[in-house]
Amino acid sequence: MNCSERLRNDTKDIHQATERLLIRRLKSISSKHDYINLLKIFHGFFSPIDSAIRNHIDHHRLEDIHDRRNVPKILDDLKVLGCEDRIPVSPLLPRIDSDLRAFGAMYVGEGSTLGGAIIAKMLRDNRFLQDCRHAVSFFDGYRDRTMVMWGKFQSHLNDSFKTDQQQVEIAAAAKETFSKMTALLILN
């Protein structure tokens, strides 16, 4: 089994649980304020994760790492919405203390770009967010390049991490990232 298949299999249940919770949360947005709060939660979670990932992965480990910066788009969206509040760091973060764990956390973020287009459409269609349609750049991810970027990331995982031990560690970090996100959505 290659690394991406292992990750998909090992994270399937927690991924689906996180996805269900997020969709429920998105469907319950009934004001611009609700959307701003969700973006703040995402920034408080993904910004420190992105920093930790970049402490362990540079362009030598992943050639296009610098093209994979979606977290600043959250701040762009908040600015469009008129929010420039200081955003606290989430108290629930996965442990990212190695390149393997960084790739596991990155798997969650990169994989989320696949559903991002659906989420962006949901937000654009939300009747409470009609004046916020231009504040979905984070969820738009890589736009028309999403499948290419995802394919490149999967290929890198499959080519770089072939041992069971490596794949177990990457999958553990991915599961922990999903679990922390789920807990954060429940708490907020």
CSV table of N, CA, C and O in Angstrom, one decimal, residues 16-126:
chain,number,residue,atom,x,y,z
A,16,GLN,N,-14.2,11.8,8.1
A,16,GLN,CA,-15.7,11.9,7.9
A,16,GLN,C,-16.3,12.6,9.1
A,16,GLN,O,-17.2,13.4,8.9
A,17,ALA,N,-15.9,12.3,10.3
A,17,ALA,CA,-16.5,12.9,11.5
A,17,ALA,C,-16.2,14.4,11.4
A,17,ALA,O,-17.1,15.3,11.7
A,18,THR,N,-15.0,14.8,11.1
A,18,THR,CA,-14.6,16.2,11.0
A,18,THR,C,-15.4,16.9,9.9
A,18,THR,O,-16.0,18.0,10.1
A,19,GLU,N,-15.5,16.3,8.8
A,19,GLU,CA,-16.3,16.8,7.7
A,19,GLU,C,-17.8,17.0,8.0
A,19,GLU,O,-18.3,18.1,7.7
A,20,ARG,N,-18.4,16.1,8.6
A,20,ARG,CA,-19.8,16.2,9.0
A,20,ARG,C,-20.0,17.4,10.0
A,20,ARG,O,-20.9,18.2,9.8
A,21,LEU,N,-19.1,17.5,10.9
A,21,LEU,CA,-19.2,18.6,11.9
A,21,LEU,C,-19.0,20.0,11.2
A,21,LEU,O,-19.7,20.9,11.5
A,22,LEU,N,-18.0,20.0,10.3
A,22,LEU,CA,-17.8,21.3,9.6
A,22,LEU,C,-19.0,21.7,8.7
A,22,LEU,O,-19.4,22.8,8.7
A,23,ILE,N,-19.5,20.7,8.0
A,23,ILE,CA,-20.7,21.0,7.1
A,23,ILE,C,-21.9,21.5,7.9
A,23,ILE,O,-22.5,22.4,7.6
A,24,ARG,N,-22.1,20.8,9.1
A,24,ARG,CA,-23.2,21.3,10.0
A,24,ARG,C,-22.9,22.7,10.4
A,24,ARG,O,-23.8,23.5,10.4
A,25,ARG,N,-21.7,23.0,10.7
A,25,ARG,CA,-21.3,24.4,11.2
A,25,ARG,C,-21.5,25.4,10.0
A,25,ARG,O,-22.0,26.4,10.2
A,26,LEU,N,-21.1,25.0,8.8
A,26,LEU,CA,-21.3,25.9,7.7
A,26,LEU,C,-22.7,26.1,7.4
A,26,LEU,O,-23.1,27.3,7.1
A,27,LYS,N,-23.6,25.1,7.5
A,27,LYS,CA,-25.0,25.2,7.2
A,27,LYS,C,-25.7,26.1,8.3
A,27,LYS,O,-26.8,26.7,8.0
A,28,SER,N,-25.1,26.2,9.5
A,28,SER,CA,-25.7,27.0,10.5
A,28,SER,C,-25.3,28.5,10.5
A,28,SER,O,-25.8,29.2,11.3
A,29,ILE,N,-24.5,28.9,9.6
A,29,ILE,CA,-24.1,30.3,9.5
A,29,ILE,C,-25.3,31.1,9.1
A,29,ILE,O,-25.9,30.9,8.1
A,30,SER,N,-25.6,32.0,10.0
A,30,SER,CA,-26.8,32.9,9.7
A,30,SER,C,-26.4,34.4,9.8
A,30,SER,O,-27.3,35.2,9.9
A,31,SER,N,-25.1,34.7,9.8
A,31,SER,CA,-24.7,36.1,9.8
A,31,SER,C,-23.3,36.2,9.4
A,31,SER,O,-22.5,35.2,9.5
A,32,LYS,N,-22.9,37.4,9.0
A,32,LYS,CA,-21.5,37.7,8.7
A,32,LYS,C,-20.7,37.4,10.0
A,32,LYS,O,-19.5,36.9,9.9
A,33,HIS,N,-21.2,37.8,11.1
A,33,HIS,CA,-20.5,37.5,12.4
A,33,HIS,C,-20.1,36.0,12.6
A,33,HIS,O,-19.0,35.7,13.0
A,34,ASP,N,-21.1,35.2,12.3
A,34,ASP,CA,-20.9,33.7,12.4
A,34,ASP,C,-19.7,33.3,11.5
A,34,ASP,O,-18.9,32.5,11.8
A,35,TYR,N,-19.7,33.8,10.2
A,35,TYR,CA,-18.6,33.5,9.3
A,35,TYR,C,-17.3,34.0,9.8
A,35,TYR,O,-16.3,33.3,9.7
A,36,ILE,N,-17.3,35.2,10.3
A,36,ILE,CA,-16.0,35.8,10.8
A,36,ILE,C,-15.5,34.9,11.9
A,36,ILE,O,-14.3,34.6,12.0
A,37,ASN,N,-16.4,34.5,12.8
A,37,ASN,CA,-15.9,33.6,13.9
A,37,ASN,C,-15.3,32.3,13.4
A,37,ASN,O,-14.3,31.8,14.0
A,38,LEU,N,-15.9,31.7,12.4
A,38,LEU,CA,-15.4,30.5,11.8
A,38,LEU,C,-14.0,30.7,11.2
A,38,LEU,O,-13.1,29.9,11.5
A,39,LEU,N,-13.9,31.8,10.5
A,39,LEU,CA,-12.5,32.1,9.9
A,39,LEU,C,-11.5,32.3,11.0
A,39,LEU,O,-10.3,31.9,10.9
A,40,LYS,N,-11.9,32.9,12.1
A,40,LYS,CA,-11.0,33.1,13.2
A,40,LYS,C,-10.5,31.8,13.8
A,40,LYS,O,-9.4,31.6,14.2
A,41,ILE,N,-11.5,30.9,14.0
A,41,ILE,CA,-11.2,29.5,14.5
A,41,ILE,C,-10.2,28.9,13.5
A,41,ILE,O,-9.2,28.3,14.0
A,42,PHE,N,-10.4,29.0,12.2
A,42,PHE,CA,-9.5,28.3,11.3
A,42,PHE,C,-8.1,29.0,11.3
A,42,PHE,O,-7.1,28.3,11.3
A,43,HIS,N,-8.1,30.3,11.4
A,43,HIS,CA,-6.8,30.9,11.5
A,43,HIS,C,-6.0,30.6,12.8
A,43,HIS,O,-4.8,30.2,12.7
A,44,GLY,N,-6.7,30.5,13.9
A,44,GLY,CA,-6.1,30.2,15.2
A,44,GLY,C,-5.6,28.8,15.2
A,44,GLY,O,-4.6,28.4,15.9
A,45,PHE,N,-6.1,27.9,14.3
A,45,PHE,CA,-5.7,26.5,14.2
A,45,PHE,C,-4.7,26.3,13.1
A,45,PHE,O,-3.6,25.8,13.4
A,46,PHE,N,-4.9,26.8,11.9
A,46,PHE,CA,-4.0,26.5,10.8
A,46,PHE,C,-2.8,27.4,10.8
A,46,PHE,O,-1.8,26.9,10.2
A,47,SER,N,-2.8,28.6,11.3
A,47,SER,CA,-1.6,29.4,11.3
A,47,SER,C,-0.5,28.8,12.1
A,47,SER,O,0.7,28.7,11.5
A,48,PRO,N,-0.7,28.4,13.3
A,48,PRO,CA,0.5,27.7,14.0
A,48,PRO,C,0.9,26.4,13.4
A,48,PRO,O,2.0,26.0,13.5
A,49,ILE,N,-0.1,25.7,12.9
A,49,ILE,CA,0.2,24.4,12.2
A,49,ILE,C,1.1,24.7,11.0
A,49,ILE,O,2.1,24.0,10.8
A,50,ASP,N,0.8,25.7,10.2
A,50,ASP,CA,1.5,26.1,9.0
A,50,ASP,C,3.0,26.5,9.4
A,50,ASP,O,3.9,26.0,8.8
A,51,SER,N,3.1,27.2,10.5
A,51,SER,CA,4.4,27.6,11.0
A,51,SER,C,5.2,26.4,11.4
A,51,SER,O,6.4,26.3,11.1
A,52,ALA,N,4.6,25.5,12.1
A,52,ALA,CA,5.3,24.3,12.6
A,52,ALA,C,5.7,23.4,11.4
A,52,ALA,O,6.8,22.8,11.4
A,53,ILE,N,4.8,23.3,10.4
A,53,ILE,CA,5.2,22.5,9.2
A,53,ILE,C,6.4,23.1,8.6
A,53,ILE,O,7.3,22.4,8.2
A,54,ARG,N,6.4,24.4,8.4
A,54,ARG,CA,7.6,25.1,7.8
A,54,ARG,C,8.9,25.0,8.6
A,54,ARG,O,9.9,25.2,8.0
A,55,ASN,N,8.7,24.7,9.9
A,55,ASN,CA,10.0,24.5,10.7
A,55,ASN,C,10.6,23.2,10.3
A,55,ASN,O,11.8,22.9,10.6
A,56,HIS,N,9.8,22.3,9.7
A,56,HIS,CA,10.3,20.9,9.4
A,56,HIS,C,10.4,20.6,7.9
A,56,HIS,O,11.1,19.6,7.5
A,57,ILE,N,9.7,21.4,7.1
A,57,ILE,CA,9.7,21.1,5.7
A,57,ILE,C,10.1,22.4,4.9
A,57,ILE,O,9.4,23.4,5.1
A,58,ASP,N,11.1,22.3,4.2
A,58,ASP,CA,11.5,23.4,3.3
A,58,ASP,C,11.5,23.0,1.9
A,58,ASP,O,11.1,21.8,1.6
A,59,HIS,N,12.0,23.8,1.0
A,59,HIS,CA,11.9,23.5,-0.5
A,59,HIS,C,12.8,22.3,-0.8
A,59,HIS,O,12.6,21.6,-1.9
A,60,HIS,N,13.7,21.9,0.1
A,60,HIS,CA,14.5,20.7,-0.2
A,60,HIS,C,13.7,19.4,0.1
A,60,HIS,O,14.0,18.4,-0.6
A,61,ARG,N,12.8,19.5,1.0
A,61,ARG,CA,11.9,18.4,1.3
A,61,ARG,C,10.7,18.3,0.5
A,61,ARG,O,10.1,17.2,0.3
A,62,LEU,N,10.2,19.5,0.1
A,62,LEU,CA,9.0,19.6,-0.8
A,62,LEU,C,9.2,20.8,-1.7
A,62,LEU,O,9.1,21.9,-1.3
A,63,GLU,N,9.5,20.5,-2.9
A,63,GLU,CA,9.9,21.5,-3.9
A,63,GLU,C,9.0,22.7,-4.0
A,63,GLU,O,9.4,23.9,-4.0
A,64,ASP,N,7.7,22.5,-3.9
A,64,ASP,CA,6.7,23.6,-4.1
A,64,ASP,C,6.1,24.1,-2.8
A,64,ASP,O,5.0,24.6,-2.8
A,65,ILE,N,6.8,23.9,-1.7
A,65,ILE,CA,6.2,24.3,-0.4
A,65,ILE,C,5.8,25.7,-0.4
A,65,ILE,O,4.8,26.1,0.2
A,66,HIS,N,6.5,26.6,-1.1
A,66,HIS,CA,6.2,28.0,-1.0
A,66,HIS,C,5.0,28.4,-1.8
A,66,HIS,O,4.4,29.4,-1.7
A,67,ASP,N,4.5,27.5,-2.7
A,67,ASP,CA,3.3,27.7,-3.4
A,67,ASP,C,2.1,27.2,-2.6
A,67,ASP,O,1.0,27.3,-3.1
A,68,ARG,N,2.3,26.6,-1.5
A,68,ARG,CA,1.3,26.0,-0.7
A,68,ARG,C,0.9,26.8,0.6
A,68,ARG,O,0.7,26.2,1.6
A,69,ARG,N,0.8,28.0,0.4
A,69,ARG,CA,0.5,28.9,1.6
A,69,ARG,C,-0.9,29.4,1.4
A,69,ARG,O,-1.2,30.5,0.9
A,70,ASN,N,-1.9,28.7,2.0
A,70,ASN,CA,-3.3,29.1,2.0
A,70,ASN,C,-3.7,29.9,3.2
A,70,ASN,O,-4.7,30.6,3.2
A,71,VAL,N,-2.9,29.7,4.3
A,71,VAL,CA,-3.3,30.3,5.6
A,71,VAL,C,-3.4,31.8,5.5
A,71,VAL,O,-4.4,32.4,6.0
A,72,PRO,N,-2.5,32.6,4.8
A,72,PRO,CA,-2.7,34.0,4.7
A,72,PRO,C,-4.0,34.4,4.1
A,72,PRO,O,-4.5,35.6,4.3
A,73,LYS,N,-4.6,33.6,3.3
A,73,LYS,CA,-5.8,33.9,2.6
A,73,LYS,C,-7.0,34.1,3.7
A,73,LYS,O,-7.9,34.8,3.4
A,74,ILE,N,-6.8,33.4,4.8
A,74,ILE,CA,-7.8,33.6,5.9
A,74,ILE,C,-7.8,35.1,6.3
A,74,ILE,O,-8.9,35.7,6.5
A,75,LEU,N,-6.6,35.6,6.5
A,75,LEU,CA,-6.5,37.0,6.9
A,75,LEU,C,-7.1,37.9,5.8
A,75,LEU,O,-7.7,39.0,6.1
A,76,ASP,N,-6.8,37.6,4.6
A,76,ASP,CA,-7.3,38.4,3.5
A,76,ASP,C,-8.9,38.4,3.5
A,76,ASP,O,-9.5,39.4,3.3
A,77,ASP,N,-9.4,37.2,3.7
A,77,ASP,CA,-10.9,37.1,3.8
A,77,ASP,C,-11.4,37.9,5.0
A,77,ASP,O,-12.5,38.6,4.9
A,78,LEU,N,-10.8,37.8,6.1
A,78,LEU,CA,-11.2,38.6,7.3
A,78,LEU,C,-11.1,40.1,7.0
A,78,LEU,O,-12.0,40.9,7.4
A,79,LYS,N,-10.1,40.5,6.3
A,79,LYS,CA,-10.0,42.0,6.0
A,79,LYS,C,-11.1,42.4,5.1
A,79,LYS,O,-11.7,43.5,5.3
A,80,VAL,N,-11.5,41.6,4.1
A,80,VAL,CA,-12.6,41.9,3.2
A,80,VAL,C,-13.9,42.0,4.0
A,80,VAL,O,-14.7,42.9,3.7
A,81,LEU,N,-14.0,41.3,5.1
A,81,LEU,CA,-15.2,41.3,5.9
A,81,LEU,C,-15.1,42.4,7.0
A,81,LEU,O,-16.0,42.6,7.8
A,82,GLY,N,-14.0,43.2,7.0
A,82,GLY,CA,-13.8,44.3,7.9
A,82,GLY,C,-13.3,43.9,9.2
A,82,GLY,O,-13.4,44.7,10.2
A,83,CYS,N,-12.8,42.8,9.4
A,83,CYS,CA,-12.3,42.3,10.7
A,83,CYS,C,-10.8,42.3,10.7
A,83,CYS,O,-10.2,41.6,9.9
A,84,GLU,N,-10.2,43.0,11.6
A,84,GLU,CA,-8.8,43.0,11.7
A,84,GLU,C,-8.4,42.8,13.2
A,84,GLU,O,-7.4,43.2,13.7
A,85,ASP,N,-9.3,42.0,13.9
A,85,ASP,CA,-9.0,41.7,15.3
A,85,ASP,C,-7.8,40.8,15.4
A,85,ASP,O,-7.4,40.1,14.5
A,86,ARG,N,-7.2,40.8,16.6
A,86,ARG,CA,-6.1,39.9,16.9
A,86,ARG,C,-6.8,38.5,17.1
A,86,ARG,O,-7.8,38.4,17.8
A,87,ILE,N,-6.2,37.5,16.6
A,87,ILE,CA,-6.8,36.2,16.6
A,87,ILE,C,-5.9,35.3,17.5
A,87,ILE,O,-4.7,35.1,17.3
A,88,PRO,N,-6.5,34.8,18.5
A,88,PRO,CA,-5.8,33.9,19.5
A,88,PRO,C,-5.4,32.6,18.8
A,88,PRO,O,-6.1,32.1,18.0
A,89,VAL,N,-4.3,32.0,19.3
A,89,VAL,CA,-3.9,30.7,18.8
A,89,VAL,C,-4.7,29.6,19.5
A,89,VAL,O,-5.0,29.8,20.7
A,90,SER,N,-5.1,28.7,18.8
A,90,SER,CA,-5.9,27.6,19.3
A,90,SER,C,-5.2,26.8,20.4
A,90,SER,O,-4.0,26.6,20.3
A,91,PRO,N,-5.9,26.5,21.5
A,91,PRO,CA,-5.2,25.7,22.5
A,91,PRO,C,-5.1,24.2,22.1
A,91,PRO,O,-4.5,23.4,22.8
A,92,LEU,N,-5.8,23.8,21.0
A,92,LEU,CA,-5.8,22.4,20.6
A,92,LEU,C,-5.1,22.3,19.3
A,92,LEU,O,-5.6,22.6,18.2
A,93,LEU,N,-3.8,21.9,19.4
A,93,LEU,CA,-3.0,21.7,18.2
A,93,LEU,C,-2.3,20.4,18.2
A,93,LEU,O,-2.0,19.9,19.2
A,94,PRO,N,-2.1,19.8,17.0
A,94,PRO,CA,-1.4,18.5,16.9
A,94,PRO,C,0.1,18.7,17.2
A,94,PRO,O,0.6,19.8,17.0
A,95,ARG,N,0.7,17.7,17.7
A,95,ARG,CA,2.2,17.7,17.9
A,95,ARG,C,2.9,17.6,16.5
A,95,ARG,O,2.6,16.6,15.8
A,96,ILE,N,3.7,18.6,16.2
A,96,ILE,CA,4.4,18.5,14.9
A,96,ILE,C,5.9,18.8,15.3
A,96,ILE,O,6.3,19.9,15.4
A,97,ASP,N,6.6,17.7,15.5
A,97,ASP,CA,8.0,17.8,16.0
A,97,ASP,C,9.0,17.0,15.1
A,97,ASP,O,10.1,16.7,15.5
A,98,SER,N,8.5,16.7,13.9
A,98,SER,CA,9.4,16.0,12.9
A,98,SER,C,8.8,16.2,11.5
A,98,SER,O,7.7,16.7,11.4
A,99,ASP,N,9.7,15.9,10.5
A,99,ASP,CA,9.2,16.1,9.2
A,99,ASP,C,8.0,15.1,8.9
A,99,ASP,O,7.1,15.5,8.2
A,100,LEU,N,8.1,13.9,9.4
A,100,LEU,CA,7.0,13.0,9.2
A,100,LEU,C,5.7,13.5,9.7
A,100,LEU,O,4.6,13.5,9.1
A,101,ARG,N,5.7,14.0,11.0
A,101,ARG,CA,4.5,14.6,11.6
A,101,ARG,C,4.0,15.8,10.8
A,101,ARG,O,2.8,16.1,10.7
A,102,ALA,N,5.0,16.6,10.3
A,102,ALA,CA,4.6,17.8,9.5
A,102,ALA,C,3.9,17.4,8.2
A,102,ALA,O,2.9,18.0,7.9
A,103,PHE,N,4.4,16.3,7.6
A,103,PHE,CA,3.7,15.8,6.4
A,103,PHE,C,2.3,15.3,6.7
A,103,PHE,O,1.4,15.5,5.9
A,104,GLY,N,2.1,14.7,7.9
A,104,GLY,CA,0.8,14.2,8.3
A,104,GLY,C,-0.2,15.4,8.5
A,104,GLY,O,-1.3,15.3,8.0
A,105,ALA,N,0.3,16.4,9.2
A,105,ALA,CA,-0.6,17.6,9.4
A,105,ALA,C,-0.8,18.3,8.0
A,105,ALA,O,-2.0,18.7,7.7
A,106,MET,N,0.2,18.3,7.2
A,106,MET,CA,0.0,18.9,5.9
A,106,MET,C,-1.0,18.2,5.0
A,106,MET,O,-1.7,18.8,4.2
A,107,TYR,N,-1.0,16.9,5.2
A,107,TYR,CA,-2.0,16.0,4.4
A,107,TYR,C,-3.4,16.5,4.7
A,107,TYR,O,-4.2,16.6,3.8
A,108,VAL,N,-3.7,16.9,5.9
A,108,VAL,CA,-5.1,17.4,6.3
A,108,VAL,C,-5.3,18.7,5.6
A,108,VAL,O,-6.4,18.9,5.0
A,109,GLY,N,-4.4,19.6,5.6
A,109,GLY,CA,-4.6,20.9,5.0
A,109,GLY,C,-4.7,20.8,3.5
A,109,GLY,O,-5.6,21.5,2.9
A,110,GLU,N,-3.8,20.1,2.9
A,110,GLU,CA,-3.8,19.9,1.4
A,110,GLU,C,-5.1,19.2,1.0
A,110,GLU,O,-5.7,19.6,0.0
A,111,GLY,N,-5.5,18.2,1.7
A,111,GLY,CA,-6.7,17.5,1.4
A,111,GLY,C,-7.9,18.3,1.5
A,111,GLY,O,-8.9,18.1,0.7
A,112,SER,N,-7.9,19.3,2.4
A,112,SER,CA,-9.1,20.1,2.6
A,112,SER,C,-9.3,21.0,1.4
A,112,SER,O,-10.4,21.5,1.2
A,113,THR,N,-8.3,21.2,0.6
A,113,THR,CA,-8.5,22.1,-0.6
A,113,THR,C,-9.5,21.4,-1.6
A,113,THR,O,-10.1,22.0,-2.4
A,114,LEU,N,-9.6,20.0,-1.5
A,114,LEU,CA,-10.5,19.3,-2.4
A,114,LEU,C,-11.9,19.7,-2.2
A,114,LEU,O,-12.7,19.8,-3.1
A,115,GLY,N,-12.3,19.8,-0.9
A,115,GLY,CA,-13.7,20.1,-0.6
A,115,GLY,C,-13.9,21.6,-0.5
A,115,GLY,O,-15.0,22.1,-0.4
A,116,GLY,N,-12.8,22.4,-0.6
A,116,GLY,CA,-12.9,23.8,-0.5
A,116,GLY,C,-13.8,24.5,-1.5
A,116,GLY,O,-14.5,25.4,-1.2
A,117,ALA,N,-13.8,24.0,-2.8
A,117,ALA,CA,-14.7,24.6,-3.8
A,117,ALA,C,-16.1,24.4,-3.5
A,117,ALA,O,-16.9,25.3,-3.7
A,118,ILE,N,-16.5,23.3,-2.9
A,118,ILE,CA,-17.9,23.0,-2.5
A,118,ILE,C,-18.2,23.9,-1.3
A,118,ILE,O,-19.3,24.5,-1.3
A,119,ILE,N,-17.3,24.1,-0.4
A,119,ILE,CA,-17.6,25.0,0.7
A,119,ILE,C,-17.7,26.4,0.2
A,119,ILE,O,-18.6,27.2,0.7
A,120,ALA,N,-16.8,26.9,-0.7
A,120,ALA,CA,-16.9,28.2,-1.2
A,120,ALA,C,-18.2,28.5,-1.9
A,120,ALA,O,-18.8,29.5,-1.7
A,121,LYS,N,-18.7,27.5,-2.6
A,121,LYS,CA,-20.0,27.6,-3.2
A,121,LYS,C,-21.1,27.7,-2.2
A,121,LYS,O,-22.1,28.5,-2.3
A,122,MET,N,-21.1,26.9,-1.2
A,122,MET,CA,-22.0,27.0,-0.1
A,122,MET,C,-22.1,28.3,0.6
A,122,MET,O,-23.1,28.9,0.8
A,123,LEU,N,-20.9,28.9,0.8
A,123,LEU,CA,-20.8,30.2,1.4
A,123,LEU,C,-21.3,31.3,0.4
A,123,LEU,O,-22.1,32.2,0.9
A,124,ARG,N,-21.0,31.2,-0.8
A,124,ARG,CA,-21.5,32.2,-1.8
A,124,ARG,C,-23.0,32.1,-1.9
A,124,ARG,O,-23.7,33.1,-2.2
A,125,ASP,N,-23.6,30.9,-1.8
A,125,ASP,CA,-25.0,30.8,-1.9
A,125,ASP,C,-25.8,31.0,-0.6
A,125,ASP,O,-27.0,31.1,-0.6
A,126,ASN,N,-25.1,31.2,0.5
A,126,ASN,CA,-25.7,31.5,1.8
A,126,ASN,C,-26.4,32.9,1.7
A,126,ASN,O,-25.7,33.9,1.5
